[in-house]
Structure formats: C-alpha cells, structure tokens
Tab-separated table of C-alpha atoms in Angstrom:
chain	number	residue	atom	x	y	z
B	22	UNK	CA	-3.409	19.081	-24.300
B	23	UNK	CA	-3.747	19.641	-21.186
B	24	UNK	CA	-1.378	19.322	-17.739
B	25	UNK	CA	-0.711	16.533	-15.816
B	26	UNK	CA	-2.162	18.295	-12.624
B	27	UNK	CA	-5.503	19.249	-14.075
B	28	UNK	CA	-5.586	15.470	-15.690
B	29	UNK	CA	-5.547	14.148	-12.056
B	30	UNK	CA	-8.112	16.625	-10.703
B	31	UNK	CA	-10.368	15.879	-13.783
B	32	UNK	CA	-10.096	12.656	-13.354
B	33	UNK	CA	-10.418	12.040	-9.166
B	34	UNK	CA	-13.707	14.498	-9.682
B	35	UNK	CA	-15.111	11.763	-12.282
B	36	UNK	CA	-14.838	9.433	-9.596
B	37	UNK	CA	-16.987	7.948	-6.910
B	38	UNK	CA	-15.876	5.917	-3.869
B	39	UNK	CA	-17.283	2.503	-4.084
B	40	UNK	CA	-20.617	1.865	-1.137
B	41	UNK	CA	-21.276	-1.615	-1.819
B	42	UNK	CA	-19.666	-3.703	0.996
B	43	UNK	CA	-18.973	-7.408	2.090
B	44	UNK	CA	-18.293	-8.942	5.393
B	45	UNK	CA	-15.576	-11.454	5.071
B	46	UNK	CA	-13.194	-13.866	7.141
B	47	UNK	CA	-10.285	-11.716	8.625
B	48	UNK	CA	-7.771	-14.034	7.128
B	49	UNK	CA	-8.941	-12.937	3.037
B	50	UNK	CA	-8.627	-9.522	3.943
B	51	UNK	CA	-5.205	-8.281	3.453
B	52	UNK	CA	-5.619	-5.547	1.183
B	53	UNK	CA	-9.015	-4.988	1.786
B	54	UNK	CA	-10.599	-1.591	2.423
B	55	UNK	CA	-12.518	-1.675	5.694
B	56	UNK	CA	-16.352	-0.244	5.279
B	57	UNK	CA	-16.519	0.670	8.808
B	58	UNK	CA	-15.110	2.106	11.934
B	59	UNK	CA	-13.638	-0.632	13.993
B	60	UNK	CA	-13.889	-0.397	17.508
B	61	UNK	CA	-12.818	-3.065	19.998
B	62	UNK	CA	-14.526	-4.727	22.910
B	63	UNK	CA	-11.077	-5.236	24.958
B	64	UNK	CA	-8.598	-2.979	26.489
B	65	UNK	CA	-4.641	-3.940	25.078
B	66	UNK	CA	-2.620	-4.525	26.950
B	67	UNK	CA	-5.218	-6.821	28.132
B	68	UNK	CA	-4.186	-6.686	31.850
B	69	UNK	CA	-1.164	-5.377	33.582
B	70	UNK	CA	2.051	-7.726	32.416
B	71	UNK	CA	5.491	-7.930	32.709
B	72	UNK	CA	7.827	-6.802	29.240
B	73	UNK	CA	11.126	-8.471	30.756
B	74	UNK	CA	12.072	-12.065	31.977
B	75	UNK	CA	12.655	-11.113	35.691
B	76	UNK	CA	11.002	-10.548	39.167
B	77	UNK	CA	8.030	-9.315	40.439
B	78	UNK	CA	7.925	-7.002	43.338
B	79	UNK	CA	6.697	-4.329	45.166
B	80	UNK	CA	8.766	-1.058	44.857
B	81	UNK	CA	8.366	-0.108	48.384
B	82	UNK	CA	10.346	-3.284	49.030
B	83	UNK	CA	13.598	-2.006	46.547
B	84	UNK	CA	13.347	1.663	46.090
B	85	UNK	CA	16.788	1.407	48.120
B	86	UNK	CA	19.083	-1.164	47.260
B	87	UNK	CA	22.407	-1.642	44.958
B	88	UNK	CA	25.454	-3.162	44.388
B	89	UNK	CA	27.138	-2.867	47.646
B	90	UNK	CA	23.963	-3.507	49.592
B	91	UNK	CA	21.526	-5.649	47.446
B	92	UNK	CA	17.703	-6.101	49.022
B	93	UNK	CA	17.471	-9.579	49.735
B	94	UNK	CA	13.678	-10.825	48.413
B	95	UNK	CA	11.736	-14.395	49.231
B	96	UNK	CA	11.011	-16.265	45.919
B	97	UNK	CA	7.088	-17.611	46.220
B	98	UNK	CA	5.872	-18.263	42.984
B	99	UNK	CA	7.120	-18.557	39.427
B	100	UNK	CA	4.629	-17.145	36.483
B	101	UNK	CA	5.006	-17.824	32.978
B	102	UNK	CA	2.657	-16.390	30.174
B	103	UNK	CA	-0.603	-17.736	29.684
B	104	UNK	CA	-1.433	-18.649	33.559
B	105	UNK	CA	-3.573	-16.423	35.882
B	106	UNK	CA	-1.976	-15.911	39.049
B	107	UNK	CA	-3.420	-17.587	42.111
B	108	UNK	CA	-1.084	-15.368	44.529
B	109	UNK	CA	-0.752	-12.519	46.066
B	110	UNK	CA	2.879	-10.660	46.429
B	111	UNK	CA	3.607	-9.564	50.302
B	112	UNK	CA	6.023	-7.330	51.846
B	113	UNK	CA	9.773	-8.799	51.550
B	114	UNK	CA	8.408	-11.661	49.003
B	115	UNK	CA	9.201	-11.241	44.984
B	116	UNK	CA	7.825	-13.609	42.460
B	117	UNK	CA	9.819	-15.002	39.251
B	118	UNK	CA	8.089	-13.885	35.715
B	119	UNK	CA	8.454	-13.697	32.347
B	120	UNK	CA	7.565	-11.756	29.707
B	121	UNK	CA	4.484	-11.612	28.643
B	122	UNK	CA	2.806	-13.136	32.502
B	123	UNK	CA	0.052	-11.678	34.002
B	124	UNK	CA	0.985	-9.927	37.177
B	125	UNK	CA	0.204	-10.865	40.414
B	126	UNK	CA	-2.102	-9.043	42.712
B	127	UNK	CA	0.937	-7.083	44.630
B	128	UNK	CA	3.413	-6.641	42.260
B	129	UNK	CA	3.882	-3.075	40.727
B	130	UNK	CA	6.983	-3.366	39.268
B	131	UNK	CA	9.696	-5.816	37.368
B	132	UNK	CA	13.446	-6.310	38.130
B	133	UNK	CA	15.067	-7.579	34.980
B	134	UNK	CA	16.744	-10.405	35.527
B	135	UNK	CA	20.178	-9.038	34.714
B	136	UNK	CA	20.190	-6.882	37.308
B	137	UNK	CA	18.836	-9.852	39.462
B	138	UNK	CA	20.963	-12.600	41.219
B	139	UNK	CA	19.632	-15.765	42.410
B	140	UNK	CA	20.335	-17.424	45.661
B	141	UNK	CA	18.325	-20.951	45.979
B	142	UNK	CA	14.961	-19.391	47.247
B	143	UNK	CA	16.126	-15.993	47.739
B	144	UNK	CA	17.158	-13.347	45.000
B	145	UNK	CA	19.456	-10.292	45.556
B	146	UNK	CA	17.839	-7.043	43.743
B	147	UNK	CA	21.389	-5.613	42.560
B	148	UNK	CA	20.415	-2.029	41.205
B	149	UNK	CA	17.078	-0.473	42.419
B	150	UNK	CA	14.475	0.123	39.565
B	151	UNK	CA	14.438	4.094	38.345
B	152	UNK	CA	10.234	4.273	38.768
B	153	UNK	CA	7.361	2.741	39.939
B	154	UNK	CA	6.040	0.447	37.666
B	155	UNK	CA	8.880	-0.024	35.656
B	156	UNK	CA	9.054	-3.080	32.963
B	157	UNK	CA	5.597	-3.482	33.672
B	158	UNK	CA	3.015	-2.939	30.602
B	159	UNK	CA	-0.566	-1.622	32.457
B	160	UNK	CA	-3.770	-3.033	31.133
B	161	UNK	CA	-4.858	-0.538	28.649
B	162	UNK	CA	-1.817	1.398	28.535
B	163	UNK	CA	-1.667	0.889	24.341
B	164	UNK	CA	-5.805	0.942	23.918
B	165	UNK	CA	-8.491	1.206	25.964
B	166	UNK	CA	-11.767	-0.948	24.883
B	167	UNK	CA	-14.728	1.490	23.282
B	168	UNK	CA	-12.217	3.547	21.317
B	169	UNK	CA	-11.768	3.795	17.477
B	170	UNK	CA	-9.321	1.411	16.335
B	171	UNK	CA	-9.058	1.514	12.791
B	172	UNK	CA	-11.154	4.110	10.803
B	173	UNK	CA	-13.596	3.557	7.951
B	174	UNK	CA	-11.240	3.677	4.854
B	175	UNK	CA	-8.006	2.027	6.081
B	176	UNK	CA	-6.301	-0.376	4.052
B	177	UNK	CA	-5.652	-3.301	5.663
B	178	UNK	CA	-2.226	-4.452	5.448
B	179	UNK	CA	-0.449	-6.021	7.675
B	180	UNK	CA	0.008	-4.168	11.085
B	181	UNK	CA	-4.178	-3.448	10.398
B	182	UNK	CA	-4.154	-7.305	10.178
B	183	UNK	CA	-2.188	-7.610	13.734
B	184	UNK	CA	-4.598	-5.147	14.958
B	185	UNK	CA	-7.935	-6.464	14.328
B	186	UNK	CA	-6.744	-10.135	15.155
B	187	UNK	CA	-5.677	-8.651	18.474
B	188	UNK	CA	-9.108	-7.413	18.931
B	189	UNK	CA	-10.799	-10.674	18.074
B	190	UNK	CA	-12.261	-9.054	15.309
B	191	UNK	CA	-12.928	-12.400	13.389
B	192	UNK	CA	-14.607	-10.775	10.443
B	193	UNK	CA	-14.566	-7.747	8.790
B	194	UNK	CA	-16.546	-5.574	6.768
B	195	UNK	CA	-15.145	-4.184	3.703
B	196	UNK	CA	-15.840	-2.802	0.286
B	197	UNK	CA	-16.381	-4.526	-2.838
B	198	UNK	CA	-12.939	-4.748	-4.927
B	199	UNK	CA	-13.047	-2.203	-7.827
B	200	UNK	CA	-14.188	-4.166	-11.071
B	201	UNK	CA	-11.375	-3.080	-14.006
B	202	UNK	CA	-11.954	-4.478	-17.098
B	203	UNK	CA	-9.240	-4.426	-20.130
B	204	UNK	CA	-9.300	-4.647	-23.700
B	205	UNK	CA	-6.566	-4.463	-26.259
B	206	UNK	CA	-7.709	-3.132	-29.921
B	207	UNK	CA	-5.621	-3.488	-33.084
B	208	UNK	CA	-5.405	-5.710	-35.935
B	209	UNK	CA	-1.698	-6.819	-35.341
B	210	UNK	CA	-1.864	-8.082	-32.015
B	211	UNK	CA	-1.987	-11.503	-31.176
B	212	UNK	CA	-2.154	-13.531	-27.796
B	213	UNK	CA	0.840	-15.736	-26.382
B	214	UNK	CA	-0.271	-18.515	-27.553
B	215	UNK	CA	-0.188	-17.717	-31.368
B	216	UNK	CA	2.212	-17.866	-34.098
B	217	UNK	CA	3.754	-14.315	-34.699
B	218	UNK	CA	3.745	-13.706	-38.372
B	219	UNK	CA	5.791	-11.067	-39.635
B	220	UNK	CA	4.210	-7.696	-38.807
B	221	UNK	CA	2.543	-9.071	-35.697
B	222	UNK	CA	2.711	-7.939	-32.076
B	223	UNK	CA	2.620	-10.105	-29.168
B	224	UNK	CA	-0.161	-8.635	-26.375
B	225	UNK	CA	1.934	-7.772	-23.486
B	226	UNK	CA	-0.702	-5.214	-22.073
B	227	UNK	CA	-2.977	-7.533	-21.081
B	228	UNK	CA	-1.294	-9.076	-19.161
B	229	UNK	CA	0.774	-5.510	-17.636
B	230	UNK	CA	-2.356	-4.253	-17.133
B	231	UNK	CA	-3.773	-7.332	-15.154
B	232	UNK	CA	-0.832	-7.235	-12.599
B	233	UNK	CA	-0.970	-3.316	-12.229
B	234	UNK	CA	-5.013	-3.683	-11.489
B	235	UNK	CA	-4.731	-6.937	-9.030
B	236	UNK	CA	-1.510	-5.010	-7.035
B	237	UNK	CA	-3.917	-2.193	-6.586
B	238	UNK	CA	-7.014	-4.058	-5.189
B	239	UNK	CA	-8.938	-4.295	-8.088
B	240	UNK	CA	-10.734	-7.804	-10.490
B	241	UNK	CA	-9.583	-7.664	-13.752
B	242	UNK	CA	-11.672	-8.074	-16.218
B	243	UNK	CA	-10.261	-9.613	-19.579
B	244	UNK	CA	-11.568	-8.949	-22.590
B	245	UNK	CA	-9.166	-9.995	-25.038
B	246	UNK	CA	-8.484	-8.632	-28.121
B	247	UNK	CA	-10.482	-6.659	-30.174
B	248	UNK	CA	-9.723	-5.688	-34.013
B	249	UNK	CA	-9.746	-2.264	-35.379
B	250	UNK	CA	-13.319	-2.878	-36.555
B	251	UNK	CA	-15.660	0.125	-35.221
B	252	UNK	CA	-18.559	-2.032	-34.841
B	253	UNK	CA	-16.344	-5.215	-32.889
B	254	UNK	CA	-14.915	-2.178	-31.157
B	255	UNK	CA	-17.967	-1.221	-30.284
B	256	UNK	CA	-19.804	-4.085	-29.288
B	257	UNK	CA	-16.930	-4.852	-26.783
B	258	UNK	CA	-17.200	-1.194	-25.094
B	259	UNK	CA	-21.325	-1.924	-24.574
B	260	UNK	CA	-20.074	-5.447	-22.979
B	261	UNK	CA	-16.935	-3.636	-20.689
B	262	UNK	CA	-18.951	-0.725	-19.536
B	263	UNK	CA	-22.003	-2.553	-18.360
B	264	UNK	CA	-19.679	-5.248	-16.565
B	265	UNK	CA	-16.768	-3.098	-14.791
B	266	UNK	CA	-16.274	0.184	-12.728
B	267	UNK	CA	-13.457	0.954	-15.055
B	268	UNK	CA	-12.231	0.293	-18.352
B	269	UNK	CA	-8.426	0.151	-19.679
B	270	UNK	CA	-8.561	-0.252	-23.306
B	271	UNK	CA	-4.953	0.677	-24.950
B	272	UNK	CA	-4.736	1.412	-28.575
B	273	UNK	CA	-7.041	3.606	-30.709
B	274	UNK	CA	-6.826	6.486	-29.114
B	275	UNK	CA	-4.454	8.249	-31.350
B	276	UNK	CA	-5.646	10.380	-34.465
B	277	UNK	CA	-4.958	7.614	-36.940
B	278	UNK	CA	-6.861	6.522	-39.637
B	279	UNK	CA	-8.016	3.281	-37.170
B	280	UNK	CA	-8.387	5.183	-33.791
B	281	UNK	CA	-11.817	4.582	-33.456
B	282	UNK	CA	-12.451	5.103	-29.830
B	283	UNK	CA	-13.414	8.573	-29.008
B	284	UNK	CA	-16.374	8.574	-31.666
B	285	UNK	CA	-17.696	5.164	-30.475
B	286	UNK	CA	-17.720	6.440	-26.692
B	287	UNK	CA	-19.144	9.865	-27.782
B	288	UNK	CA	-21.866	7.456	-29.708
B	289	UNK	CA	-22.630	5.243	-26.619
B	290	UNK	CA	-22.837	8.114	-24.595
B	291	UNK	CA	-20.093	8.840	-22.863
B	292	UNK	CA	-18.758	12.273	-21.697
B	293	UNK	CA	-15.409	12.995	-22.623
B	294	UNK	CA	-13.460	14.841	-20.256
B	295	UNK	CA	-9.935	14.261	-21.691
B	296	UNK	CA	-8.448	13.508	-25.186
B	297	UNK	CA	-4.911	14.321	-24.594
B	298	UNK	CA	-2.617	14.904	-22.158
B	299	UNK	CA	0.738	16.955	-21.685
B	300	UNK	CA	3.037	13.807	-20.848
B	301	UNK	CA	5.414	12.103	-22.017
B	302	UNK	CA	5.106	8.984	-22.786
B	303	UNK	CA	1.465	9.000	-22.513
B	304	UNK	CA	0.029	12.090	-24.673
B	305	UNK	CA	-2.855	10.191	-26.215
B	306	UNK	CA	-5.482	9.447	-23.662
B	307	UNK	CA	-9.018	9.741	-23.203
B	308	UNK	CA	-10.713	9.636	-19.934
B	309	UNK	CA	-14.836	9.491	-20.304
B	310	UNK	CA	-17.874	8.694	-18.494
B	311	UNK	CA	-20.754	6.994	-18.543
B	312	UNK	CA	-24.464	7.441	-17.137
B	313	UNK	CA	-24.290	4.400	-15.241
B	314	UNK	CA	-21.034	5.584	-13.362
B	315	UNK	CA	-18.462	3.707	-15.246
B	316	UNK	CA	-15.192	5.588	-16.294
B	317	UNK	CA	-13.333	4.697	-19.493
B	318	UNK	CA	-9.531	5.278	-19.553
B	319	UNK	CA	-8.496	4.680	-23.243
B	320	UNK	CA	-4.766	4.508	-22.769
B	321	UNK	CA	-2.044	4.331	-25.359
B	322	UNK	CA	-1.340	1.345	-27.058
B	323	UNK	CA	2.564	1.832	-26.416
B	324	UNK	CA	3.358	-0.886	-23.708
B	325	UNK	CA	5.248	1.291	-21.470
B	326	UNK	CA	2.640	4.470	-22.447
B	327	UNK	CA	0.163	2.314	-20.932
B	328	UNK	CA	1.510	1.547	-17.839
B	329	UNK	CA	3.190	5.334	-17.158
B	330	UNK	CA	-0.216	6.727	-17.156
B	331	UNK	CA	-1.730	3.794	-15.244
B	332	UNK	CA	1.022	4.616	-12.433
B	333	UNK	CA	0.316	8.398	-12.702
B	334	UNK	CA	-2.992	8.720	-12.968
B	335	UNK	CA	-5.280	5.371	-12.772
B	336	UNK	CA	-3.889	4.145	-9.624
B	337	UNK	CA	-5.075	7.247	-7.931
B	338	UNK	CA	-8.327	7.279	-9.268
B	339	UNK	CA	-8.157	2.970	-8.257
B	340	UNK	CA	-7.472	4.461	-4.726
B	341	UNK	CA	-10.660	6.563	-4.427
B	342	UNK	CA	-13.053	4.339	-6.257
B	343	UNK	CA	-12.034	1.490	-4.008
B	344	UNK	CA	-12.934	3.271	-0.863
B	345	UNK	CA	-9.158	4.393	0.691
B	346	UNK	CA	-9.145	7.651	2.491
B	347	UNK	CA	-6.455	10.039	1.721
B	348	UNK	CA	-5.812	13.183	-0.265
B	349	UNK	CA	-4.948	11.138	-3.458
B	350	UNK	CA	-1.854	12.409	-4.160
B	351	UNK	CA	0.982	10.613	-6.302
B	352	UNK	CA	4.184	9.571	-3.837
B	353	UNK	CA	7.268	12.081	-4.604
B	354	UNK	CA	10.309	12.380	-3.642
B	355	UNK	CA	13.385	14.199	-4.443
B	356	UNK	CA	16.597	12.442	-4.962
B	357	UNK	CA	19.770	13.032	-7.089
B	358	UNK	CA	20.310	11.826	-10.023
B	359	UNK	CA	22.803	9.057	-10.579
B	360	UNK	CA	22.853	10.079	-14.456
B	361	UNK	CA	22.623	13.234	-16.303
B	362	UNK	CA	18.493	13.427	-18.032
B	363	UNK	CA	17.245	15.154	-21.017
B	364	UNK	CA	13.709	15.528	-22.342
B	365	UNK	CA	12.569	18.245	-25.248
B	366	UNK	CA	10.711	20.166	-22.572
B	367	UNK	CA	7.447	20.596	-24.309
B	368	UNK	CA	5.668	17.921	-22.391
B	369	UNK	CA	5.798	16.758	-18.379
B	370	UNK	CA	8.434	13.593	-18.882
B	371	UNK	CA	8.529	10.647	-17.378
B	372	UNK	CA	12.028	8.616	-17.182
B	373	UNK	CA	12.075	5.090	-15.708
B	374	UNK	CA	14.337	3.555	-13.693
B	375	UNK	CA	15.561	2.712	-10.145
B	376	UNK	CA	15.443	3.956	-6.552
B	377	UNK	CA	18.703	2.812	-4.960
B	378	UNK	CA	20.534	3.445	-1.744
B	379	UNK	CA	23.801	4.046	-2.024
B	380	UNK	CA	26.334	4.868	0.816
B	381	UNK	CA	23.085	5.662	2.799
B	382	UNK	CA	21.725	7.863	0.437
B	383	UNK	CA	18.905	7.397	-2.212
B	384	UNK	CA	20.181	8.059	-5.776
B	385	UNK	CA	17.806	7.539	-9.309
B	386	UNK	CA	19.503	4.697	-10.762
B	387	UNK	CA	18.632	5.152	-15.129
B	388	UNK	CA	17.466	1.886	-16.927
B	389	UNK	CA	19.880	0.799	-19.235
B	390	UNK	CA	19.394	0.814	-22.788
B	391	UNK	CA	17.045	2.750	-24.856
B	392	UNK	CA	13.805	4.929	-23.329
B	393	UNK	CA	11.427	4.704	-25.983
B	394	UNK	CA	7.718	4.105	-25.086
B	395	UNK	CA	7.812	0.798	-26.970
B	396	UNK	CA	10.941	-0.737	-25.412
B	397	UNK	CA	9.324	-2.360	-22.564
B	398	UNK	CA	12.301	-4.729	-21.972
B	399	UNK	CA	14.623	-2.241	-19.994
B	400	UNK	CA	11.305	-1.104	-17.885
B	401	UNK	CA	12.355	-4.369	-16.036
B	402	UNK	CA	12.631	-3.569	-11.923
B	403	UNK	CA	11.565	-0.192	-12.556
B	404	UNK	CA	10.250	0.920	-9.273
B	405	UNK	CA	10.314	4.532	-9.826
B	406	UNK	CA	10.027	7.596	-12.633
B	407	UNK	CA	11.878	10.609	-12.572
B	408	UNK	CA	9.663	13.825	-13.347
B	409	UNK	CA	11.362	16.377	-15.547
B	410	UNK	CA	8.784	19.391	-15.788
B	411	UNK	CA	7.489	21.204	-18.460
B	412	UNK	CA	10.548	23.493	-19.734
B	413	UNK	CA	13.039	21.856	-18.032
B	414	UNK	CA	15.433	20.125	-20.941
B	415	UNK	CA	18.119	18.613	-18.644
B	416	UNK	CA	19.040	17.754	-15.262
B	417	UNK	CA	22.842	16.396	-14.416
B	418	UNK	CA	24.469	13.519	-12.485
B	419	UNK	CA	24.186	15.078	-9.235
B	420	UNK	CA	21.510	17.318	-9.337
B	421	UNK	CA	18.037	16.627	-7.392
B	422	UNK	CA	14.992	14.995	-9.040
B	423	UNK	CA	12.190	14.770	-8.230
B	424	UNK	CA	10.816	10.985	-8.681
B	425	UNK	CA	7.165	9.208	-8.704
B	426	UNK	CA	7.725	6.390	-6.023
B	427	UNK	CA	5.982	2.898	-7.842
B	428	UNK	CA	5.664	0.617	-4.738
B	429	UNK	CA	2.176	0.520	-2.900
C-alpha cells in the first residue's frame, strides 16, 4: 500500500488539463472553466455616479457648513439612474440624485440625504461632507477597461457570472466538460428497476457516482452493469476507455477469486500506477493509464468506499483535467470534535459526518449509527470527513480534528 499523499501526487501527475474548448452563451456557463483571459472593453464604474440617494454639489460650495449654520443650496435638476445629464452644476446650485445617476458635469461630491433638509426649491446642507468626492463612485475606480478581468482557468460561478455580464461579455470561451464514464461489475447487482431476489444488491453507485461527477463539472457516462465475466468485463473497458477521459468502475478490484480488473487493464494496455492504497475505507484501488490519455480509477465496490476515494482523490484529479487553476489540494480544516473517534491506526481513516456551527463555533458533528463502508444510509448530509492519521487510534470529544471539507 501506499499513502494517501503519494496516491494524490501519483495520480495529479497522470493527469492532463483538458485543451479542447467551446465558445458558448454566457447564460450555460455557470460552472464552466473559462479557456481564456478575459479582458473587458469598458471601464466599471462606467462613469462617475452617485452611491447614496442625495444631492449633488460642488465641495467648494459646503466644505463649511453644519448644524447651527447650514449652507443654503438652489435645487436645478433632479437625476435618477439611467438618464444622462443635460446640466451643468454652478456655484451655489445643488442637484437632487439617486443612487446609481450619472453625475452632472459640476458635481464632485454627494450629500446624503439624511444629512440633507429640504426647503421647496432650496435644500439646507446640515453637516459638511468629510472629503472631496465623497459618496461619489469615479468612473473606473473598481476596473479600468484593457485590464485582465478574469484569468484563463477560473471557474465561473456566480460573482464570475456578475462579472463578465457586467462587461458585456455575451459569450464565453471555455473548456470541454471532462467526459467520466462509470461502470458497475458484479454478478449480484441489479438496477432499480428489478426485482431483488434474495442475495441481490440494488446499484446505488451508479447513480452516487453520477451526482458526484455532474457536481464536479464533468458528463457522465453510464455504462450499466457489467457481470463478473472477464471477457464482458473486458469488452466494456475497450468501449469506456475509447469514449471518456476517465473511468469509475467500482467492484473487482479486490484480490478475490472474481476481481478481474487489474489483469484485463494490464492486457489492454494500461499502466498501472496504483493497486492499493493506505485508507480507510478505500484500500482497494487501482489507478491506470492508457496510451490514448484516458485514466482508469477502479474504485471499491463498497458504496461509501467508492465515494470516500472519489471525494479524496478523483475530484482533484476532476479539477485539473477540467482545466481549473490551483495547487490541487484537498480543503482542510481543523475543528473539534463533537464525539470521541477511534480507528485501528494502521491505515489513514476517514469518518463521515457533519460540519456544524454551534454557539459560533464549528464542531464535527458524527453520523449516527454504524460506520461501516457498506452502510451508506447514515452517509446521509454528510458534508465532511474527519482525518485520523496513520498511528493515531483515538481522538476525544473536544479535541481538534482535522476534517476534509465536501462542498465545492
């Protein structure tokens, strides 16, 4: 076996980022991974405007005043947002804005309007502003036209989706999504729609594995069910490899009498770079490649084995293929534990459960009921994993772990 850590850099060197790209519609690409540097044609703000509801003046006019002897100003025009201003603001004159307006040539700063009081054409500046130019937002101030916006690599959620609207970027150039396909092997699993018989197991990974690939950017693939037949296994490896960047197959990776996989990938070709890693759950897997640049994760067939090494390991290597720039990392943090934790210590272990906040503070909330890598009812609204290391057997309520964040 070998450690978690060296799985992760075996596995991230095995992969290449995606260069195929597509230009598409800004509004289908939320969760996208731009192709290219964005710049934008316009500066933002996109001329000088006002961030209160107030006045416009000029603060040579109210540098001076306050309470006990308020500047008296001439009302001469009132600007919402959305008009240009056909005026222009003299000495003693103030104009009524709102937030949002284009100023008017003359005005350099904004009175809010609380500290404002009207008097049929004339308003009474109550309390002097503390600067030149204050309350107003210059053109450019926030971005100035010609400079990057968003780099080559950013995921685009959705502040990157405020951004490039606000730049009239209409379309977008992006990377292909990461094609995953999945396969289940073994000769007692059955789909949904079946009977179970007695010895049977209904497919759940399938469909696990389908979410975990389509939260992370990727098209799954689905490729059904496969028995524990070496030459069905193998015709439905020739068929995954040649259609997908990736492969999940769960089951068969194990050193039973019907774990068939490694031998059929070493047959087709593939280089294996991993058989086994020191994790728990999630010992058996095997991690290979292919000349045409696909990479084969043959994952446990353990429901909840599956998807811990998806989380730990696959989504990372999802993050590079699909083009996102970063250092690849998994997201940890430490937190204390709500409940003591126990593992044998011989292997990295993974506990599931829940990030809460409680009295202000995050605490690992354990899921209820058994953890066995087959109970994948109590790995319901699991959003994170608590890490106990190699040689470490127990950590107690109280105490600081440190936890594998799930969410995106």
């Amino acid at each position: 076996m070998i450690s978690v850590q060296e799985a992760q850099k075996i596995i991230l060197d095995l992969v290449t980022s995606l260069q195929e790209t597509e230009t598409i519609d800004l509004d289908q690409a939320t969760g996208r991974i731009l192709a290219e540097t964005v710049t934008g044609d316009l500066d933002f703000p996109y001329w000088d405007n006002s961030a209160m509801d107030g006045y416009g003046v000029r603060f040579e006019d109210v540098n001076e005043g306050n309470t006990n002897q308020p500047i008296s100003l001439k009302i001469v025009a009132e600007i919402p947002a959305g008009i240009k201003p056909e005026i222009s603001i003299q000495s003693g004159e103030a104009c009524r804005i709102f937030t949002g307006a284009m100023l008017p040539d003359g005005v350099d700063t904004i009175i809010m309007q609380e500290n404002t009081q009207q008097q049929g054409k004339q308003v009474l500046v109550l309390s002097s502003p503390k600067y030149c130019g204050e309350f107003v937002r210059k053109k450019g101030n926030f971005y100035q036209a010609g400079e990057i916006l968003l780099s080559a690599g950013t995921k685009i959620n959705e502040p990157e989706m405020a951004i490039l609207a606000t730049a009239q970027c209409s379309k977008v150039t992006v990377y292909r999504r990461p094609r995953v396909a999945i396969l289940s092997t073994g000769n007692e699993l059955i789909t949904t729609t079946q009977k179970l018989e007695p010895g049977q197991i209904i497919d759940s990974n399938q469909y696990a594995l389908k979410a975990f690939i389509l939260k992370n950017g990727g098209i799954p693939i689905s490729l059904g069910i496969v028995e524990d037949e070496p030459n069905l296994i193998k015709e439905k490896i020739i068929e995954a490899i040649n259609c997908a960047d990736f492969v999940l197959s769960t089951g068969g990776v194990s050193v039973g009498d019907y774990d068939y996989i490694d031998q059929i990938l070493e047959e087709l070709g593939g280089k294996i770079s991993i058989s086994s890693v020191a994790m728990k759950p999630g010992k058996p897997l095997t991690v290979a490649k292919f000349d045409n640049g696909c990479v084969y994760f043959g994952l446990p067939g353990n429901p909840v084995s599956a998807l811990v090494g998806c989380w730990r390991l696959v989504k990372l290597a999802l993050y590079k293929l699909s083009g996102i720039k970063g250092d690849y990392k998994p997201q940890l943090i430490t937190v204390k534990s709500n409940h003591d934790l126990s593992s044998q210590g011989k292997r990295e272990t993974y506990i599931w459960g829940q990030l809460k906040l409680v009295n202000g503070e995050y605490l690992f909330i354990l899921a209820k009921g058994q953890q066995n890598s087959a109970n994948l009812i109590n790995l319901g609204f699991t959003n994170a994993l608590a890490i106990l290391p190699i040689g470490v057997t127990k950590i107690k309520q109280g105490e600081t772990v440190t936890v594998l964040m799930l969410c995106n």
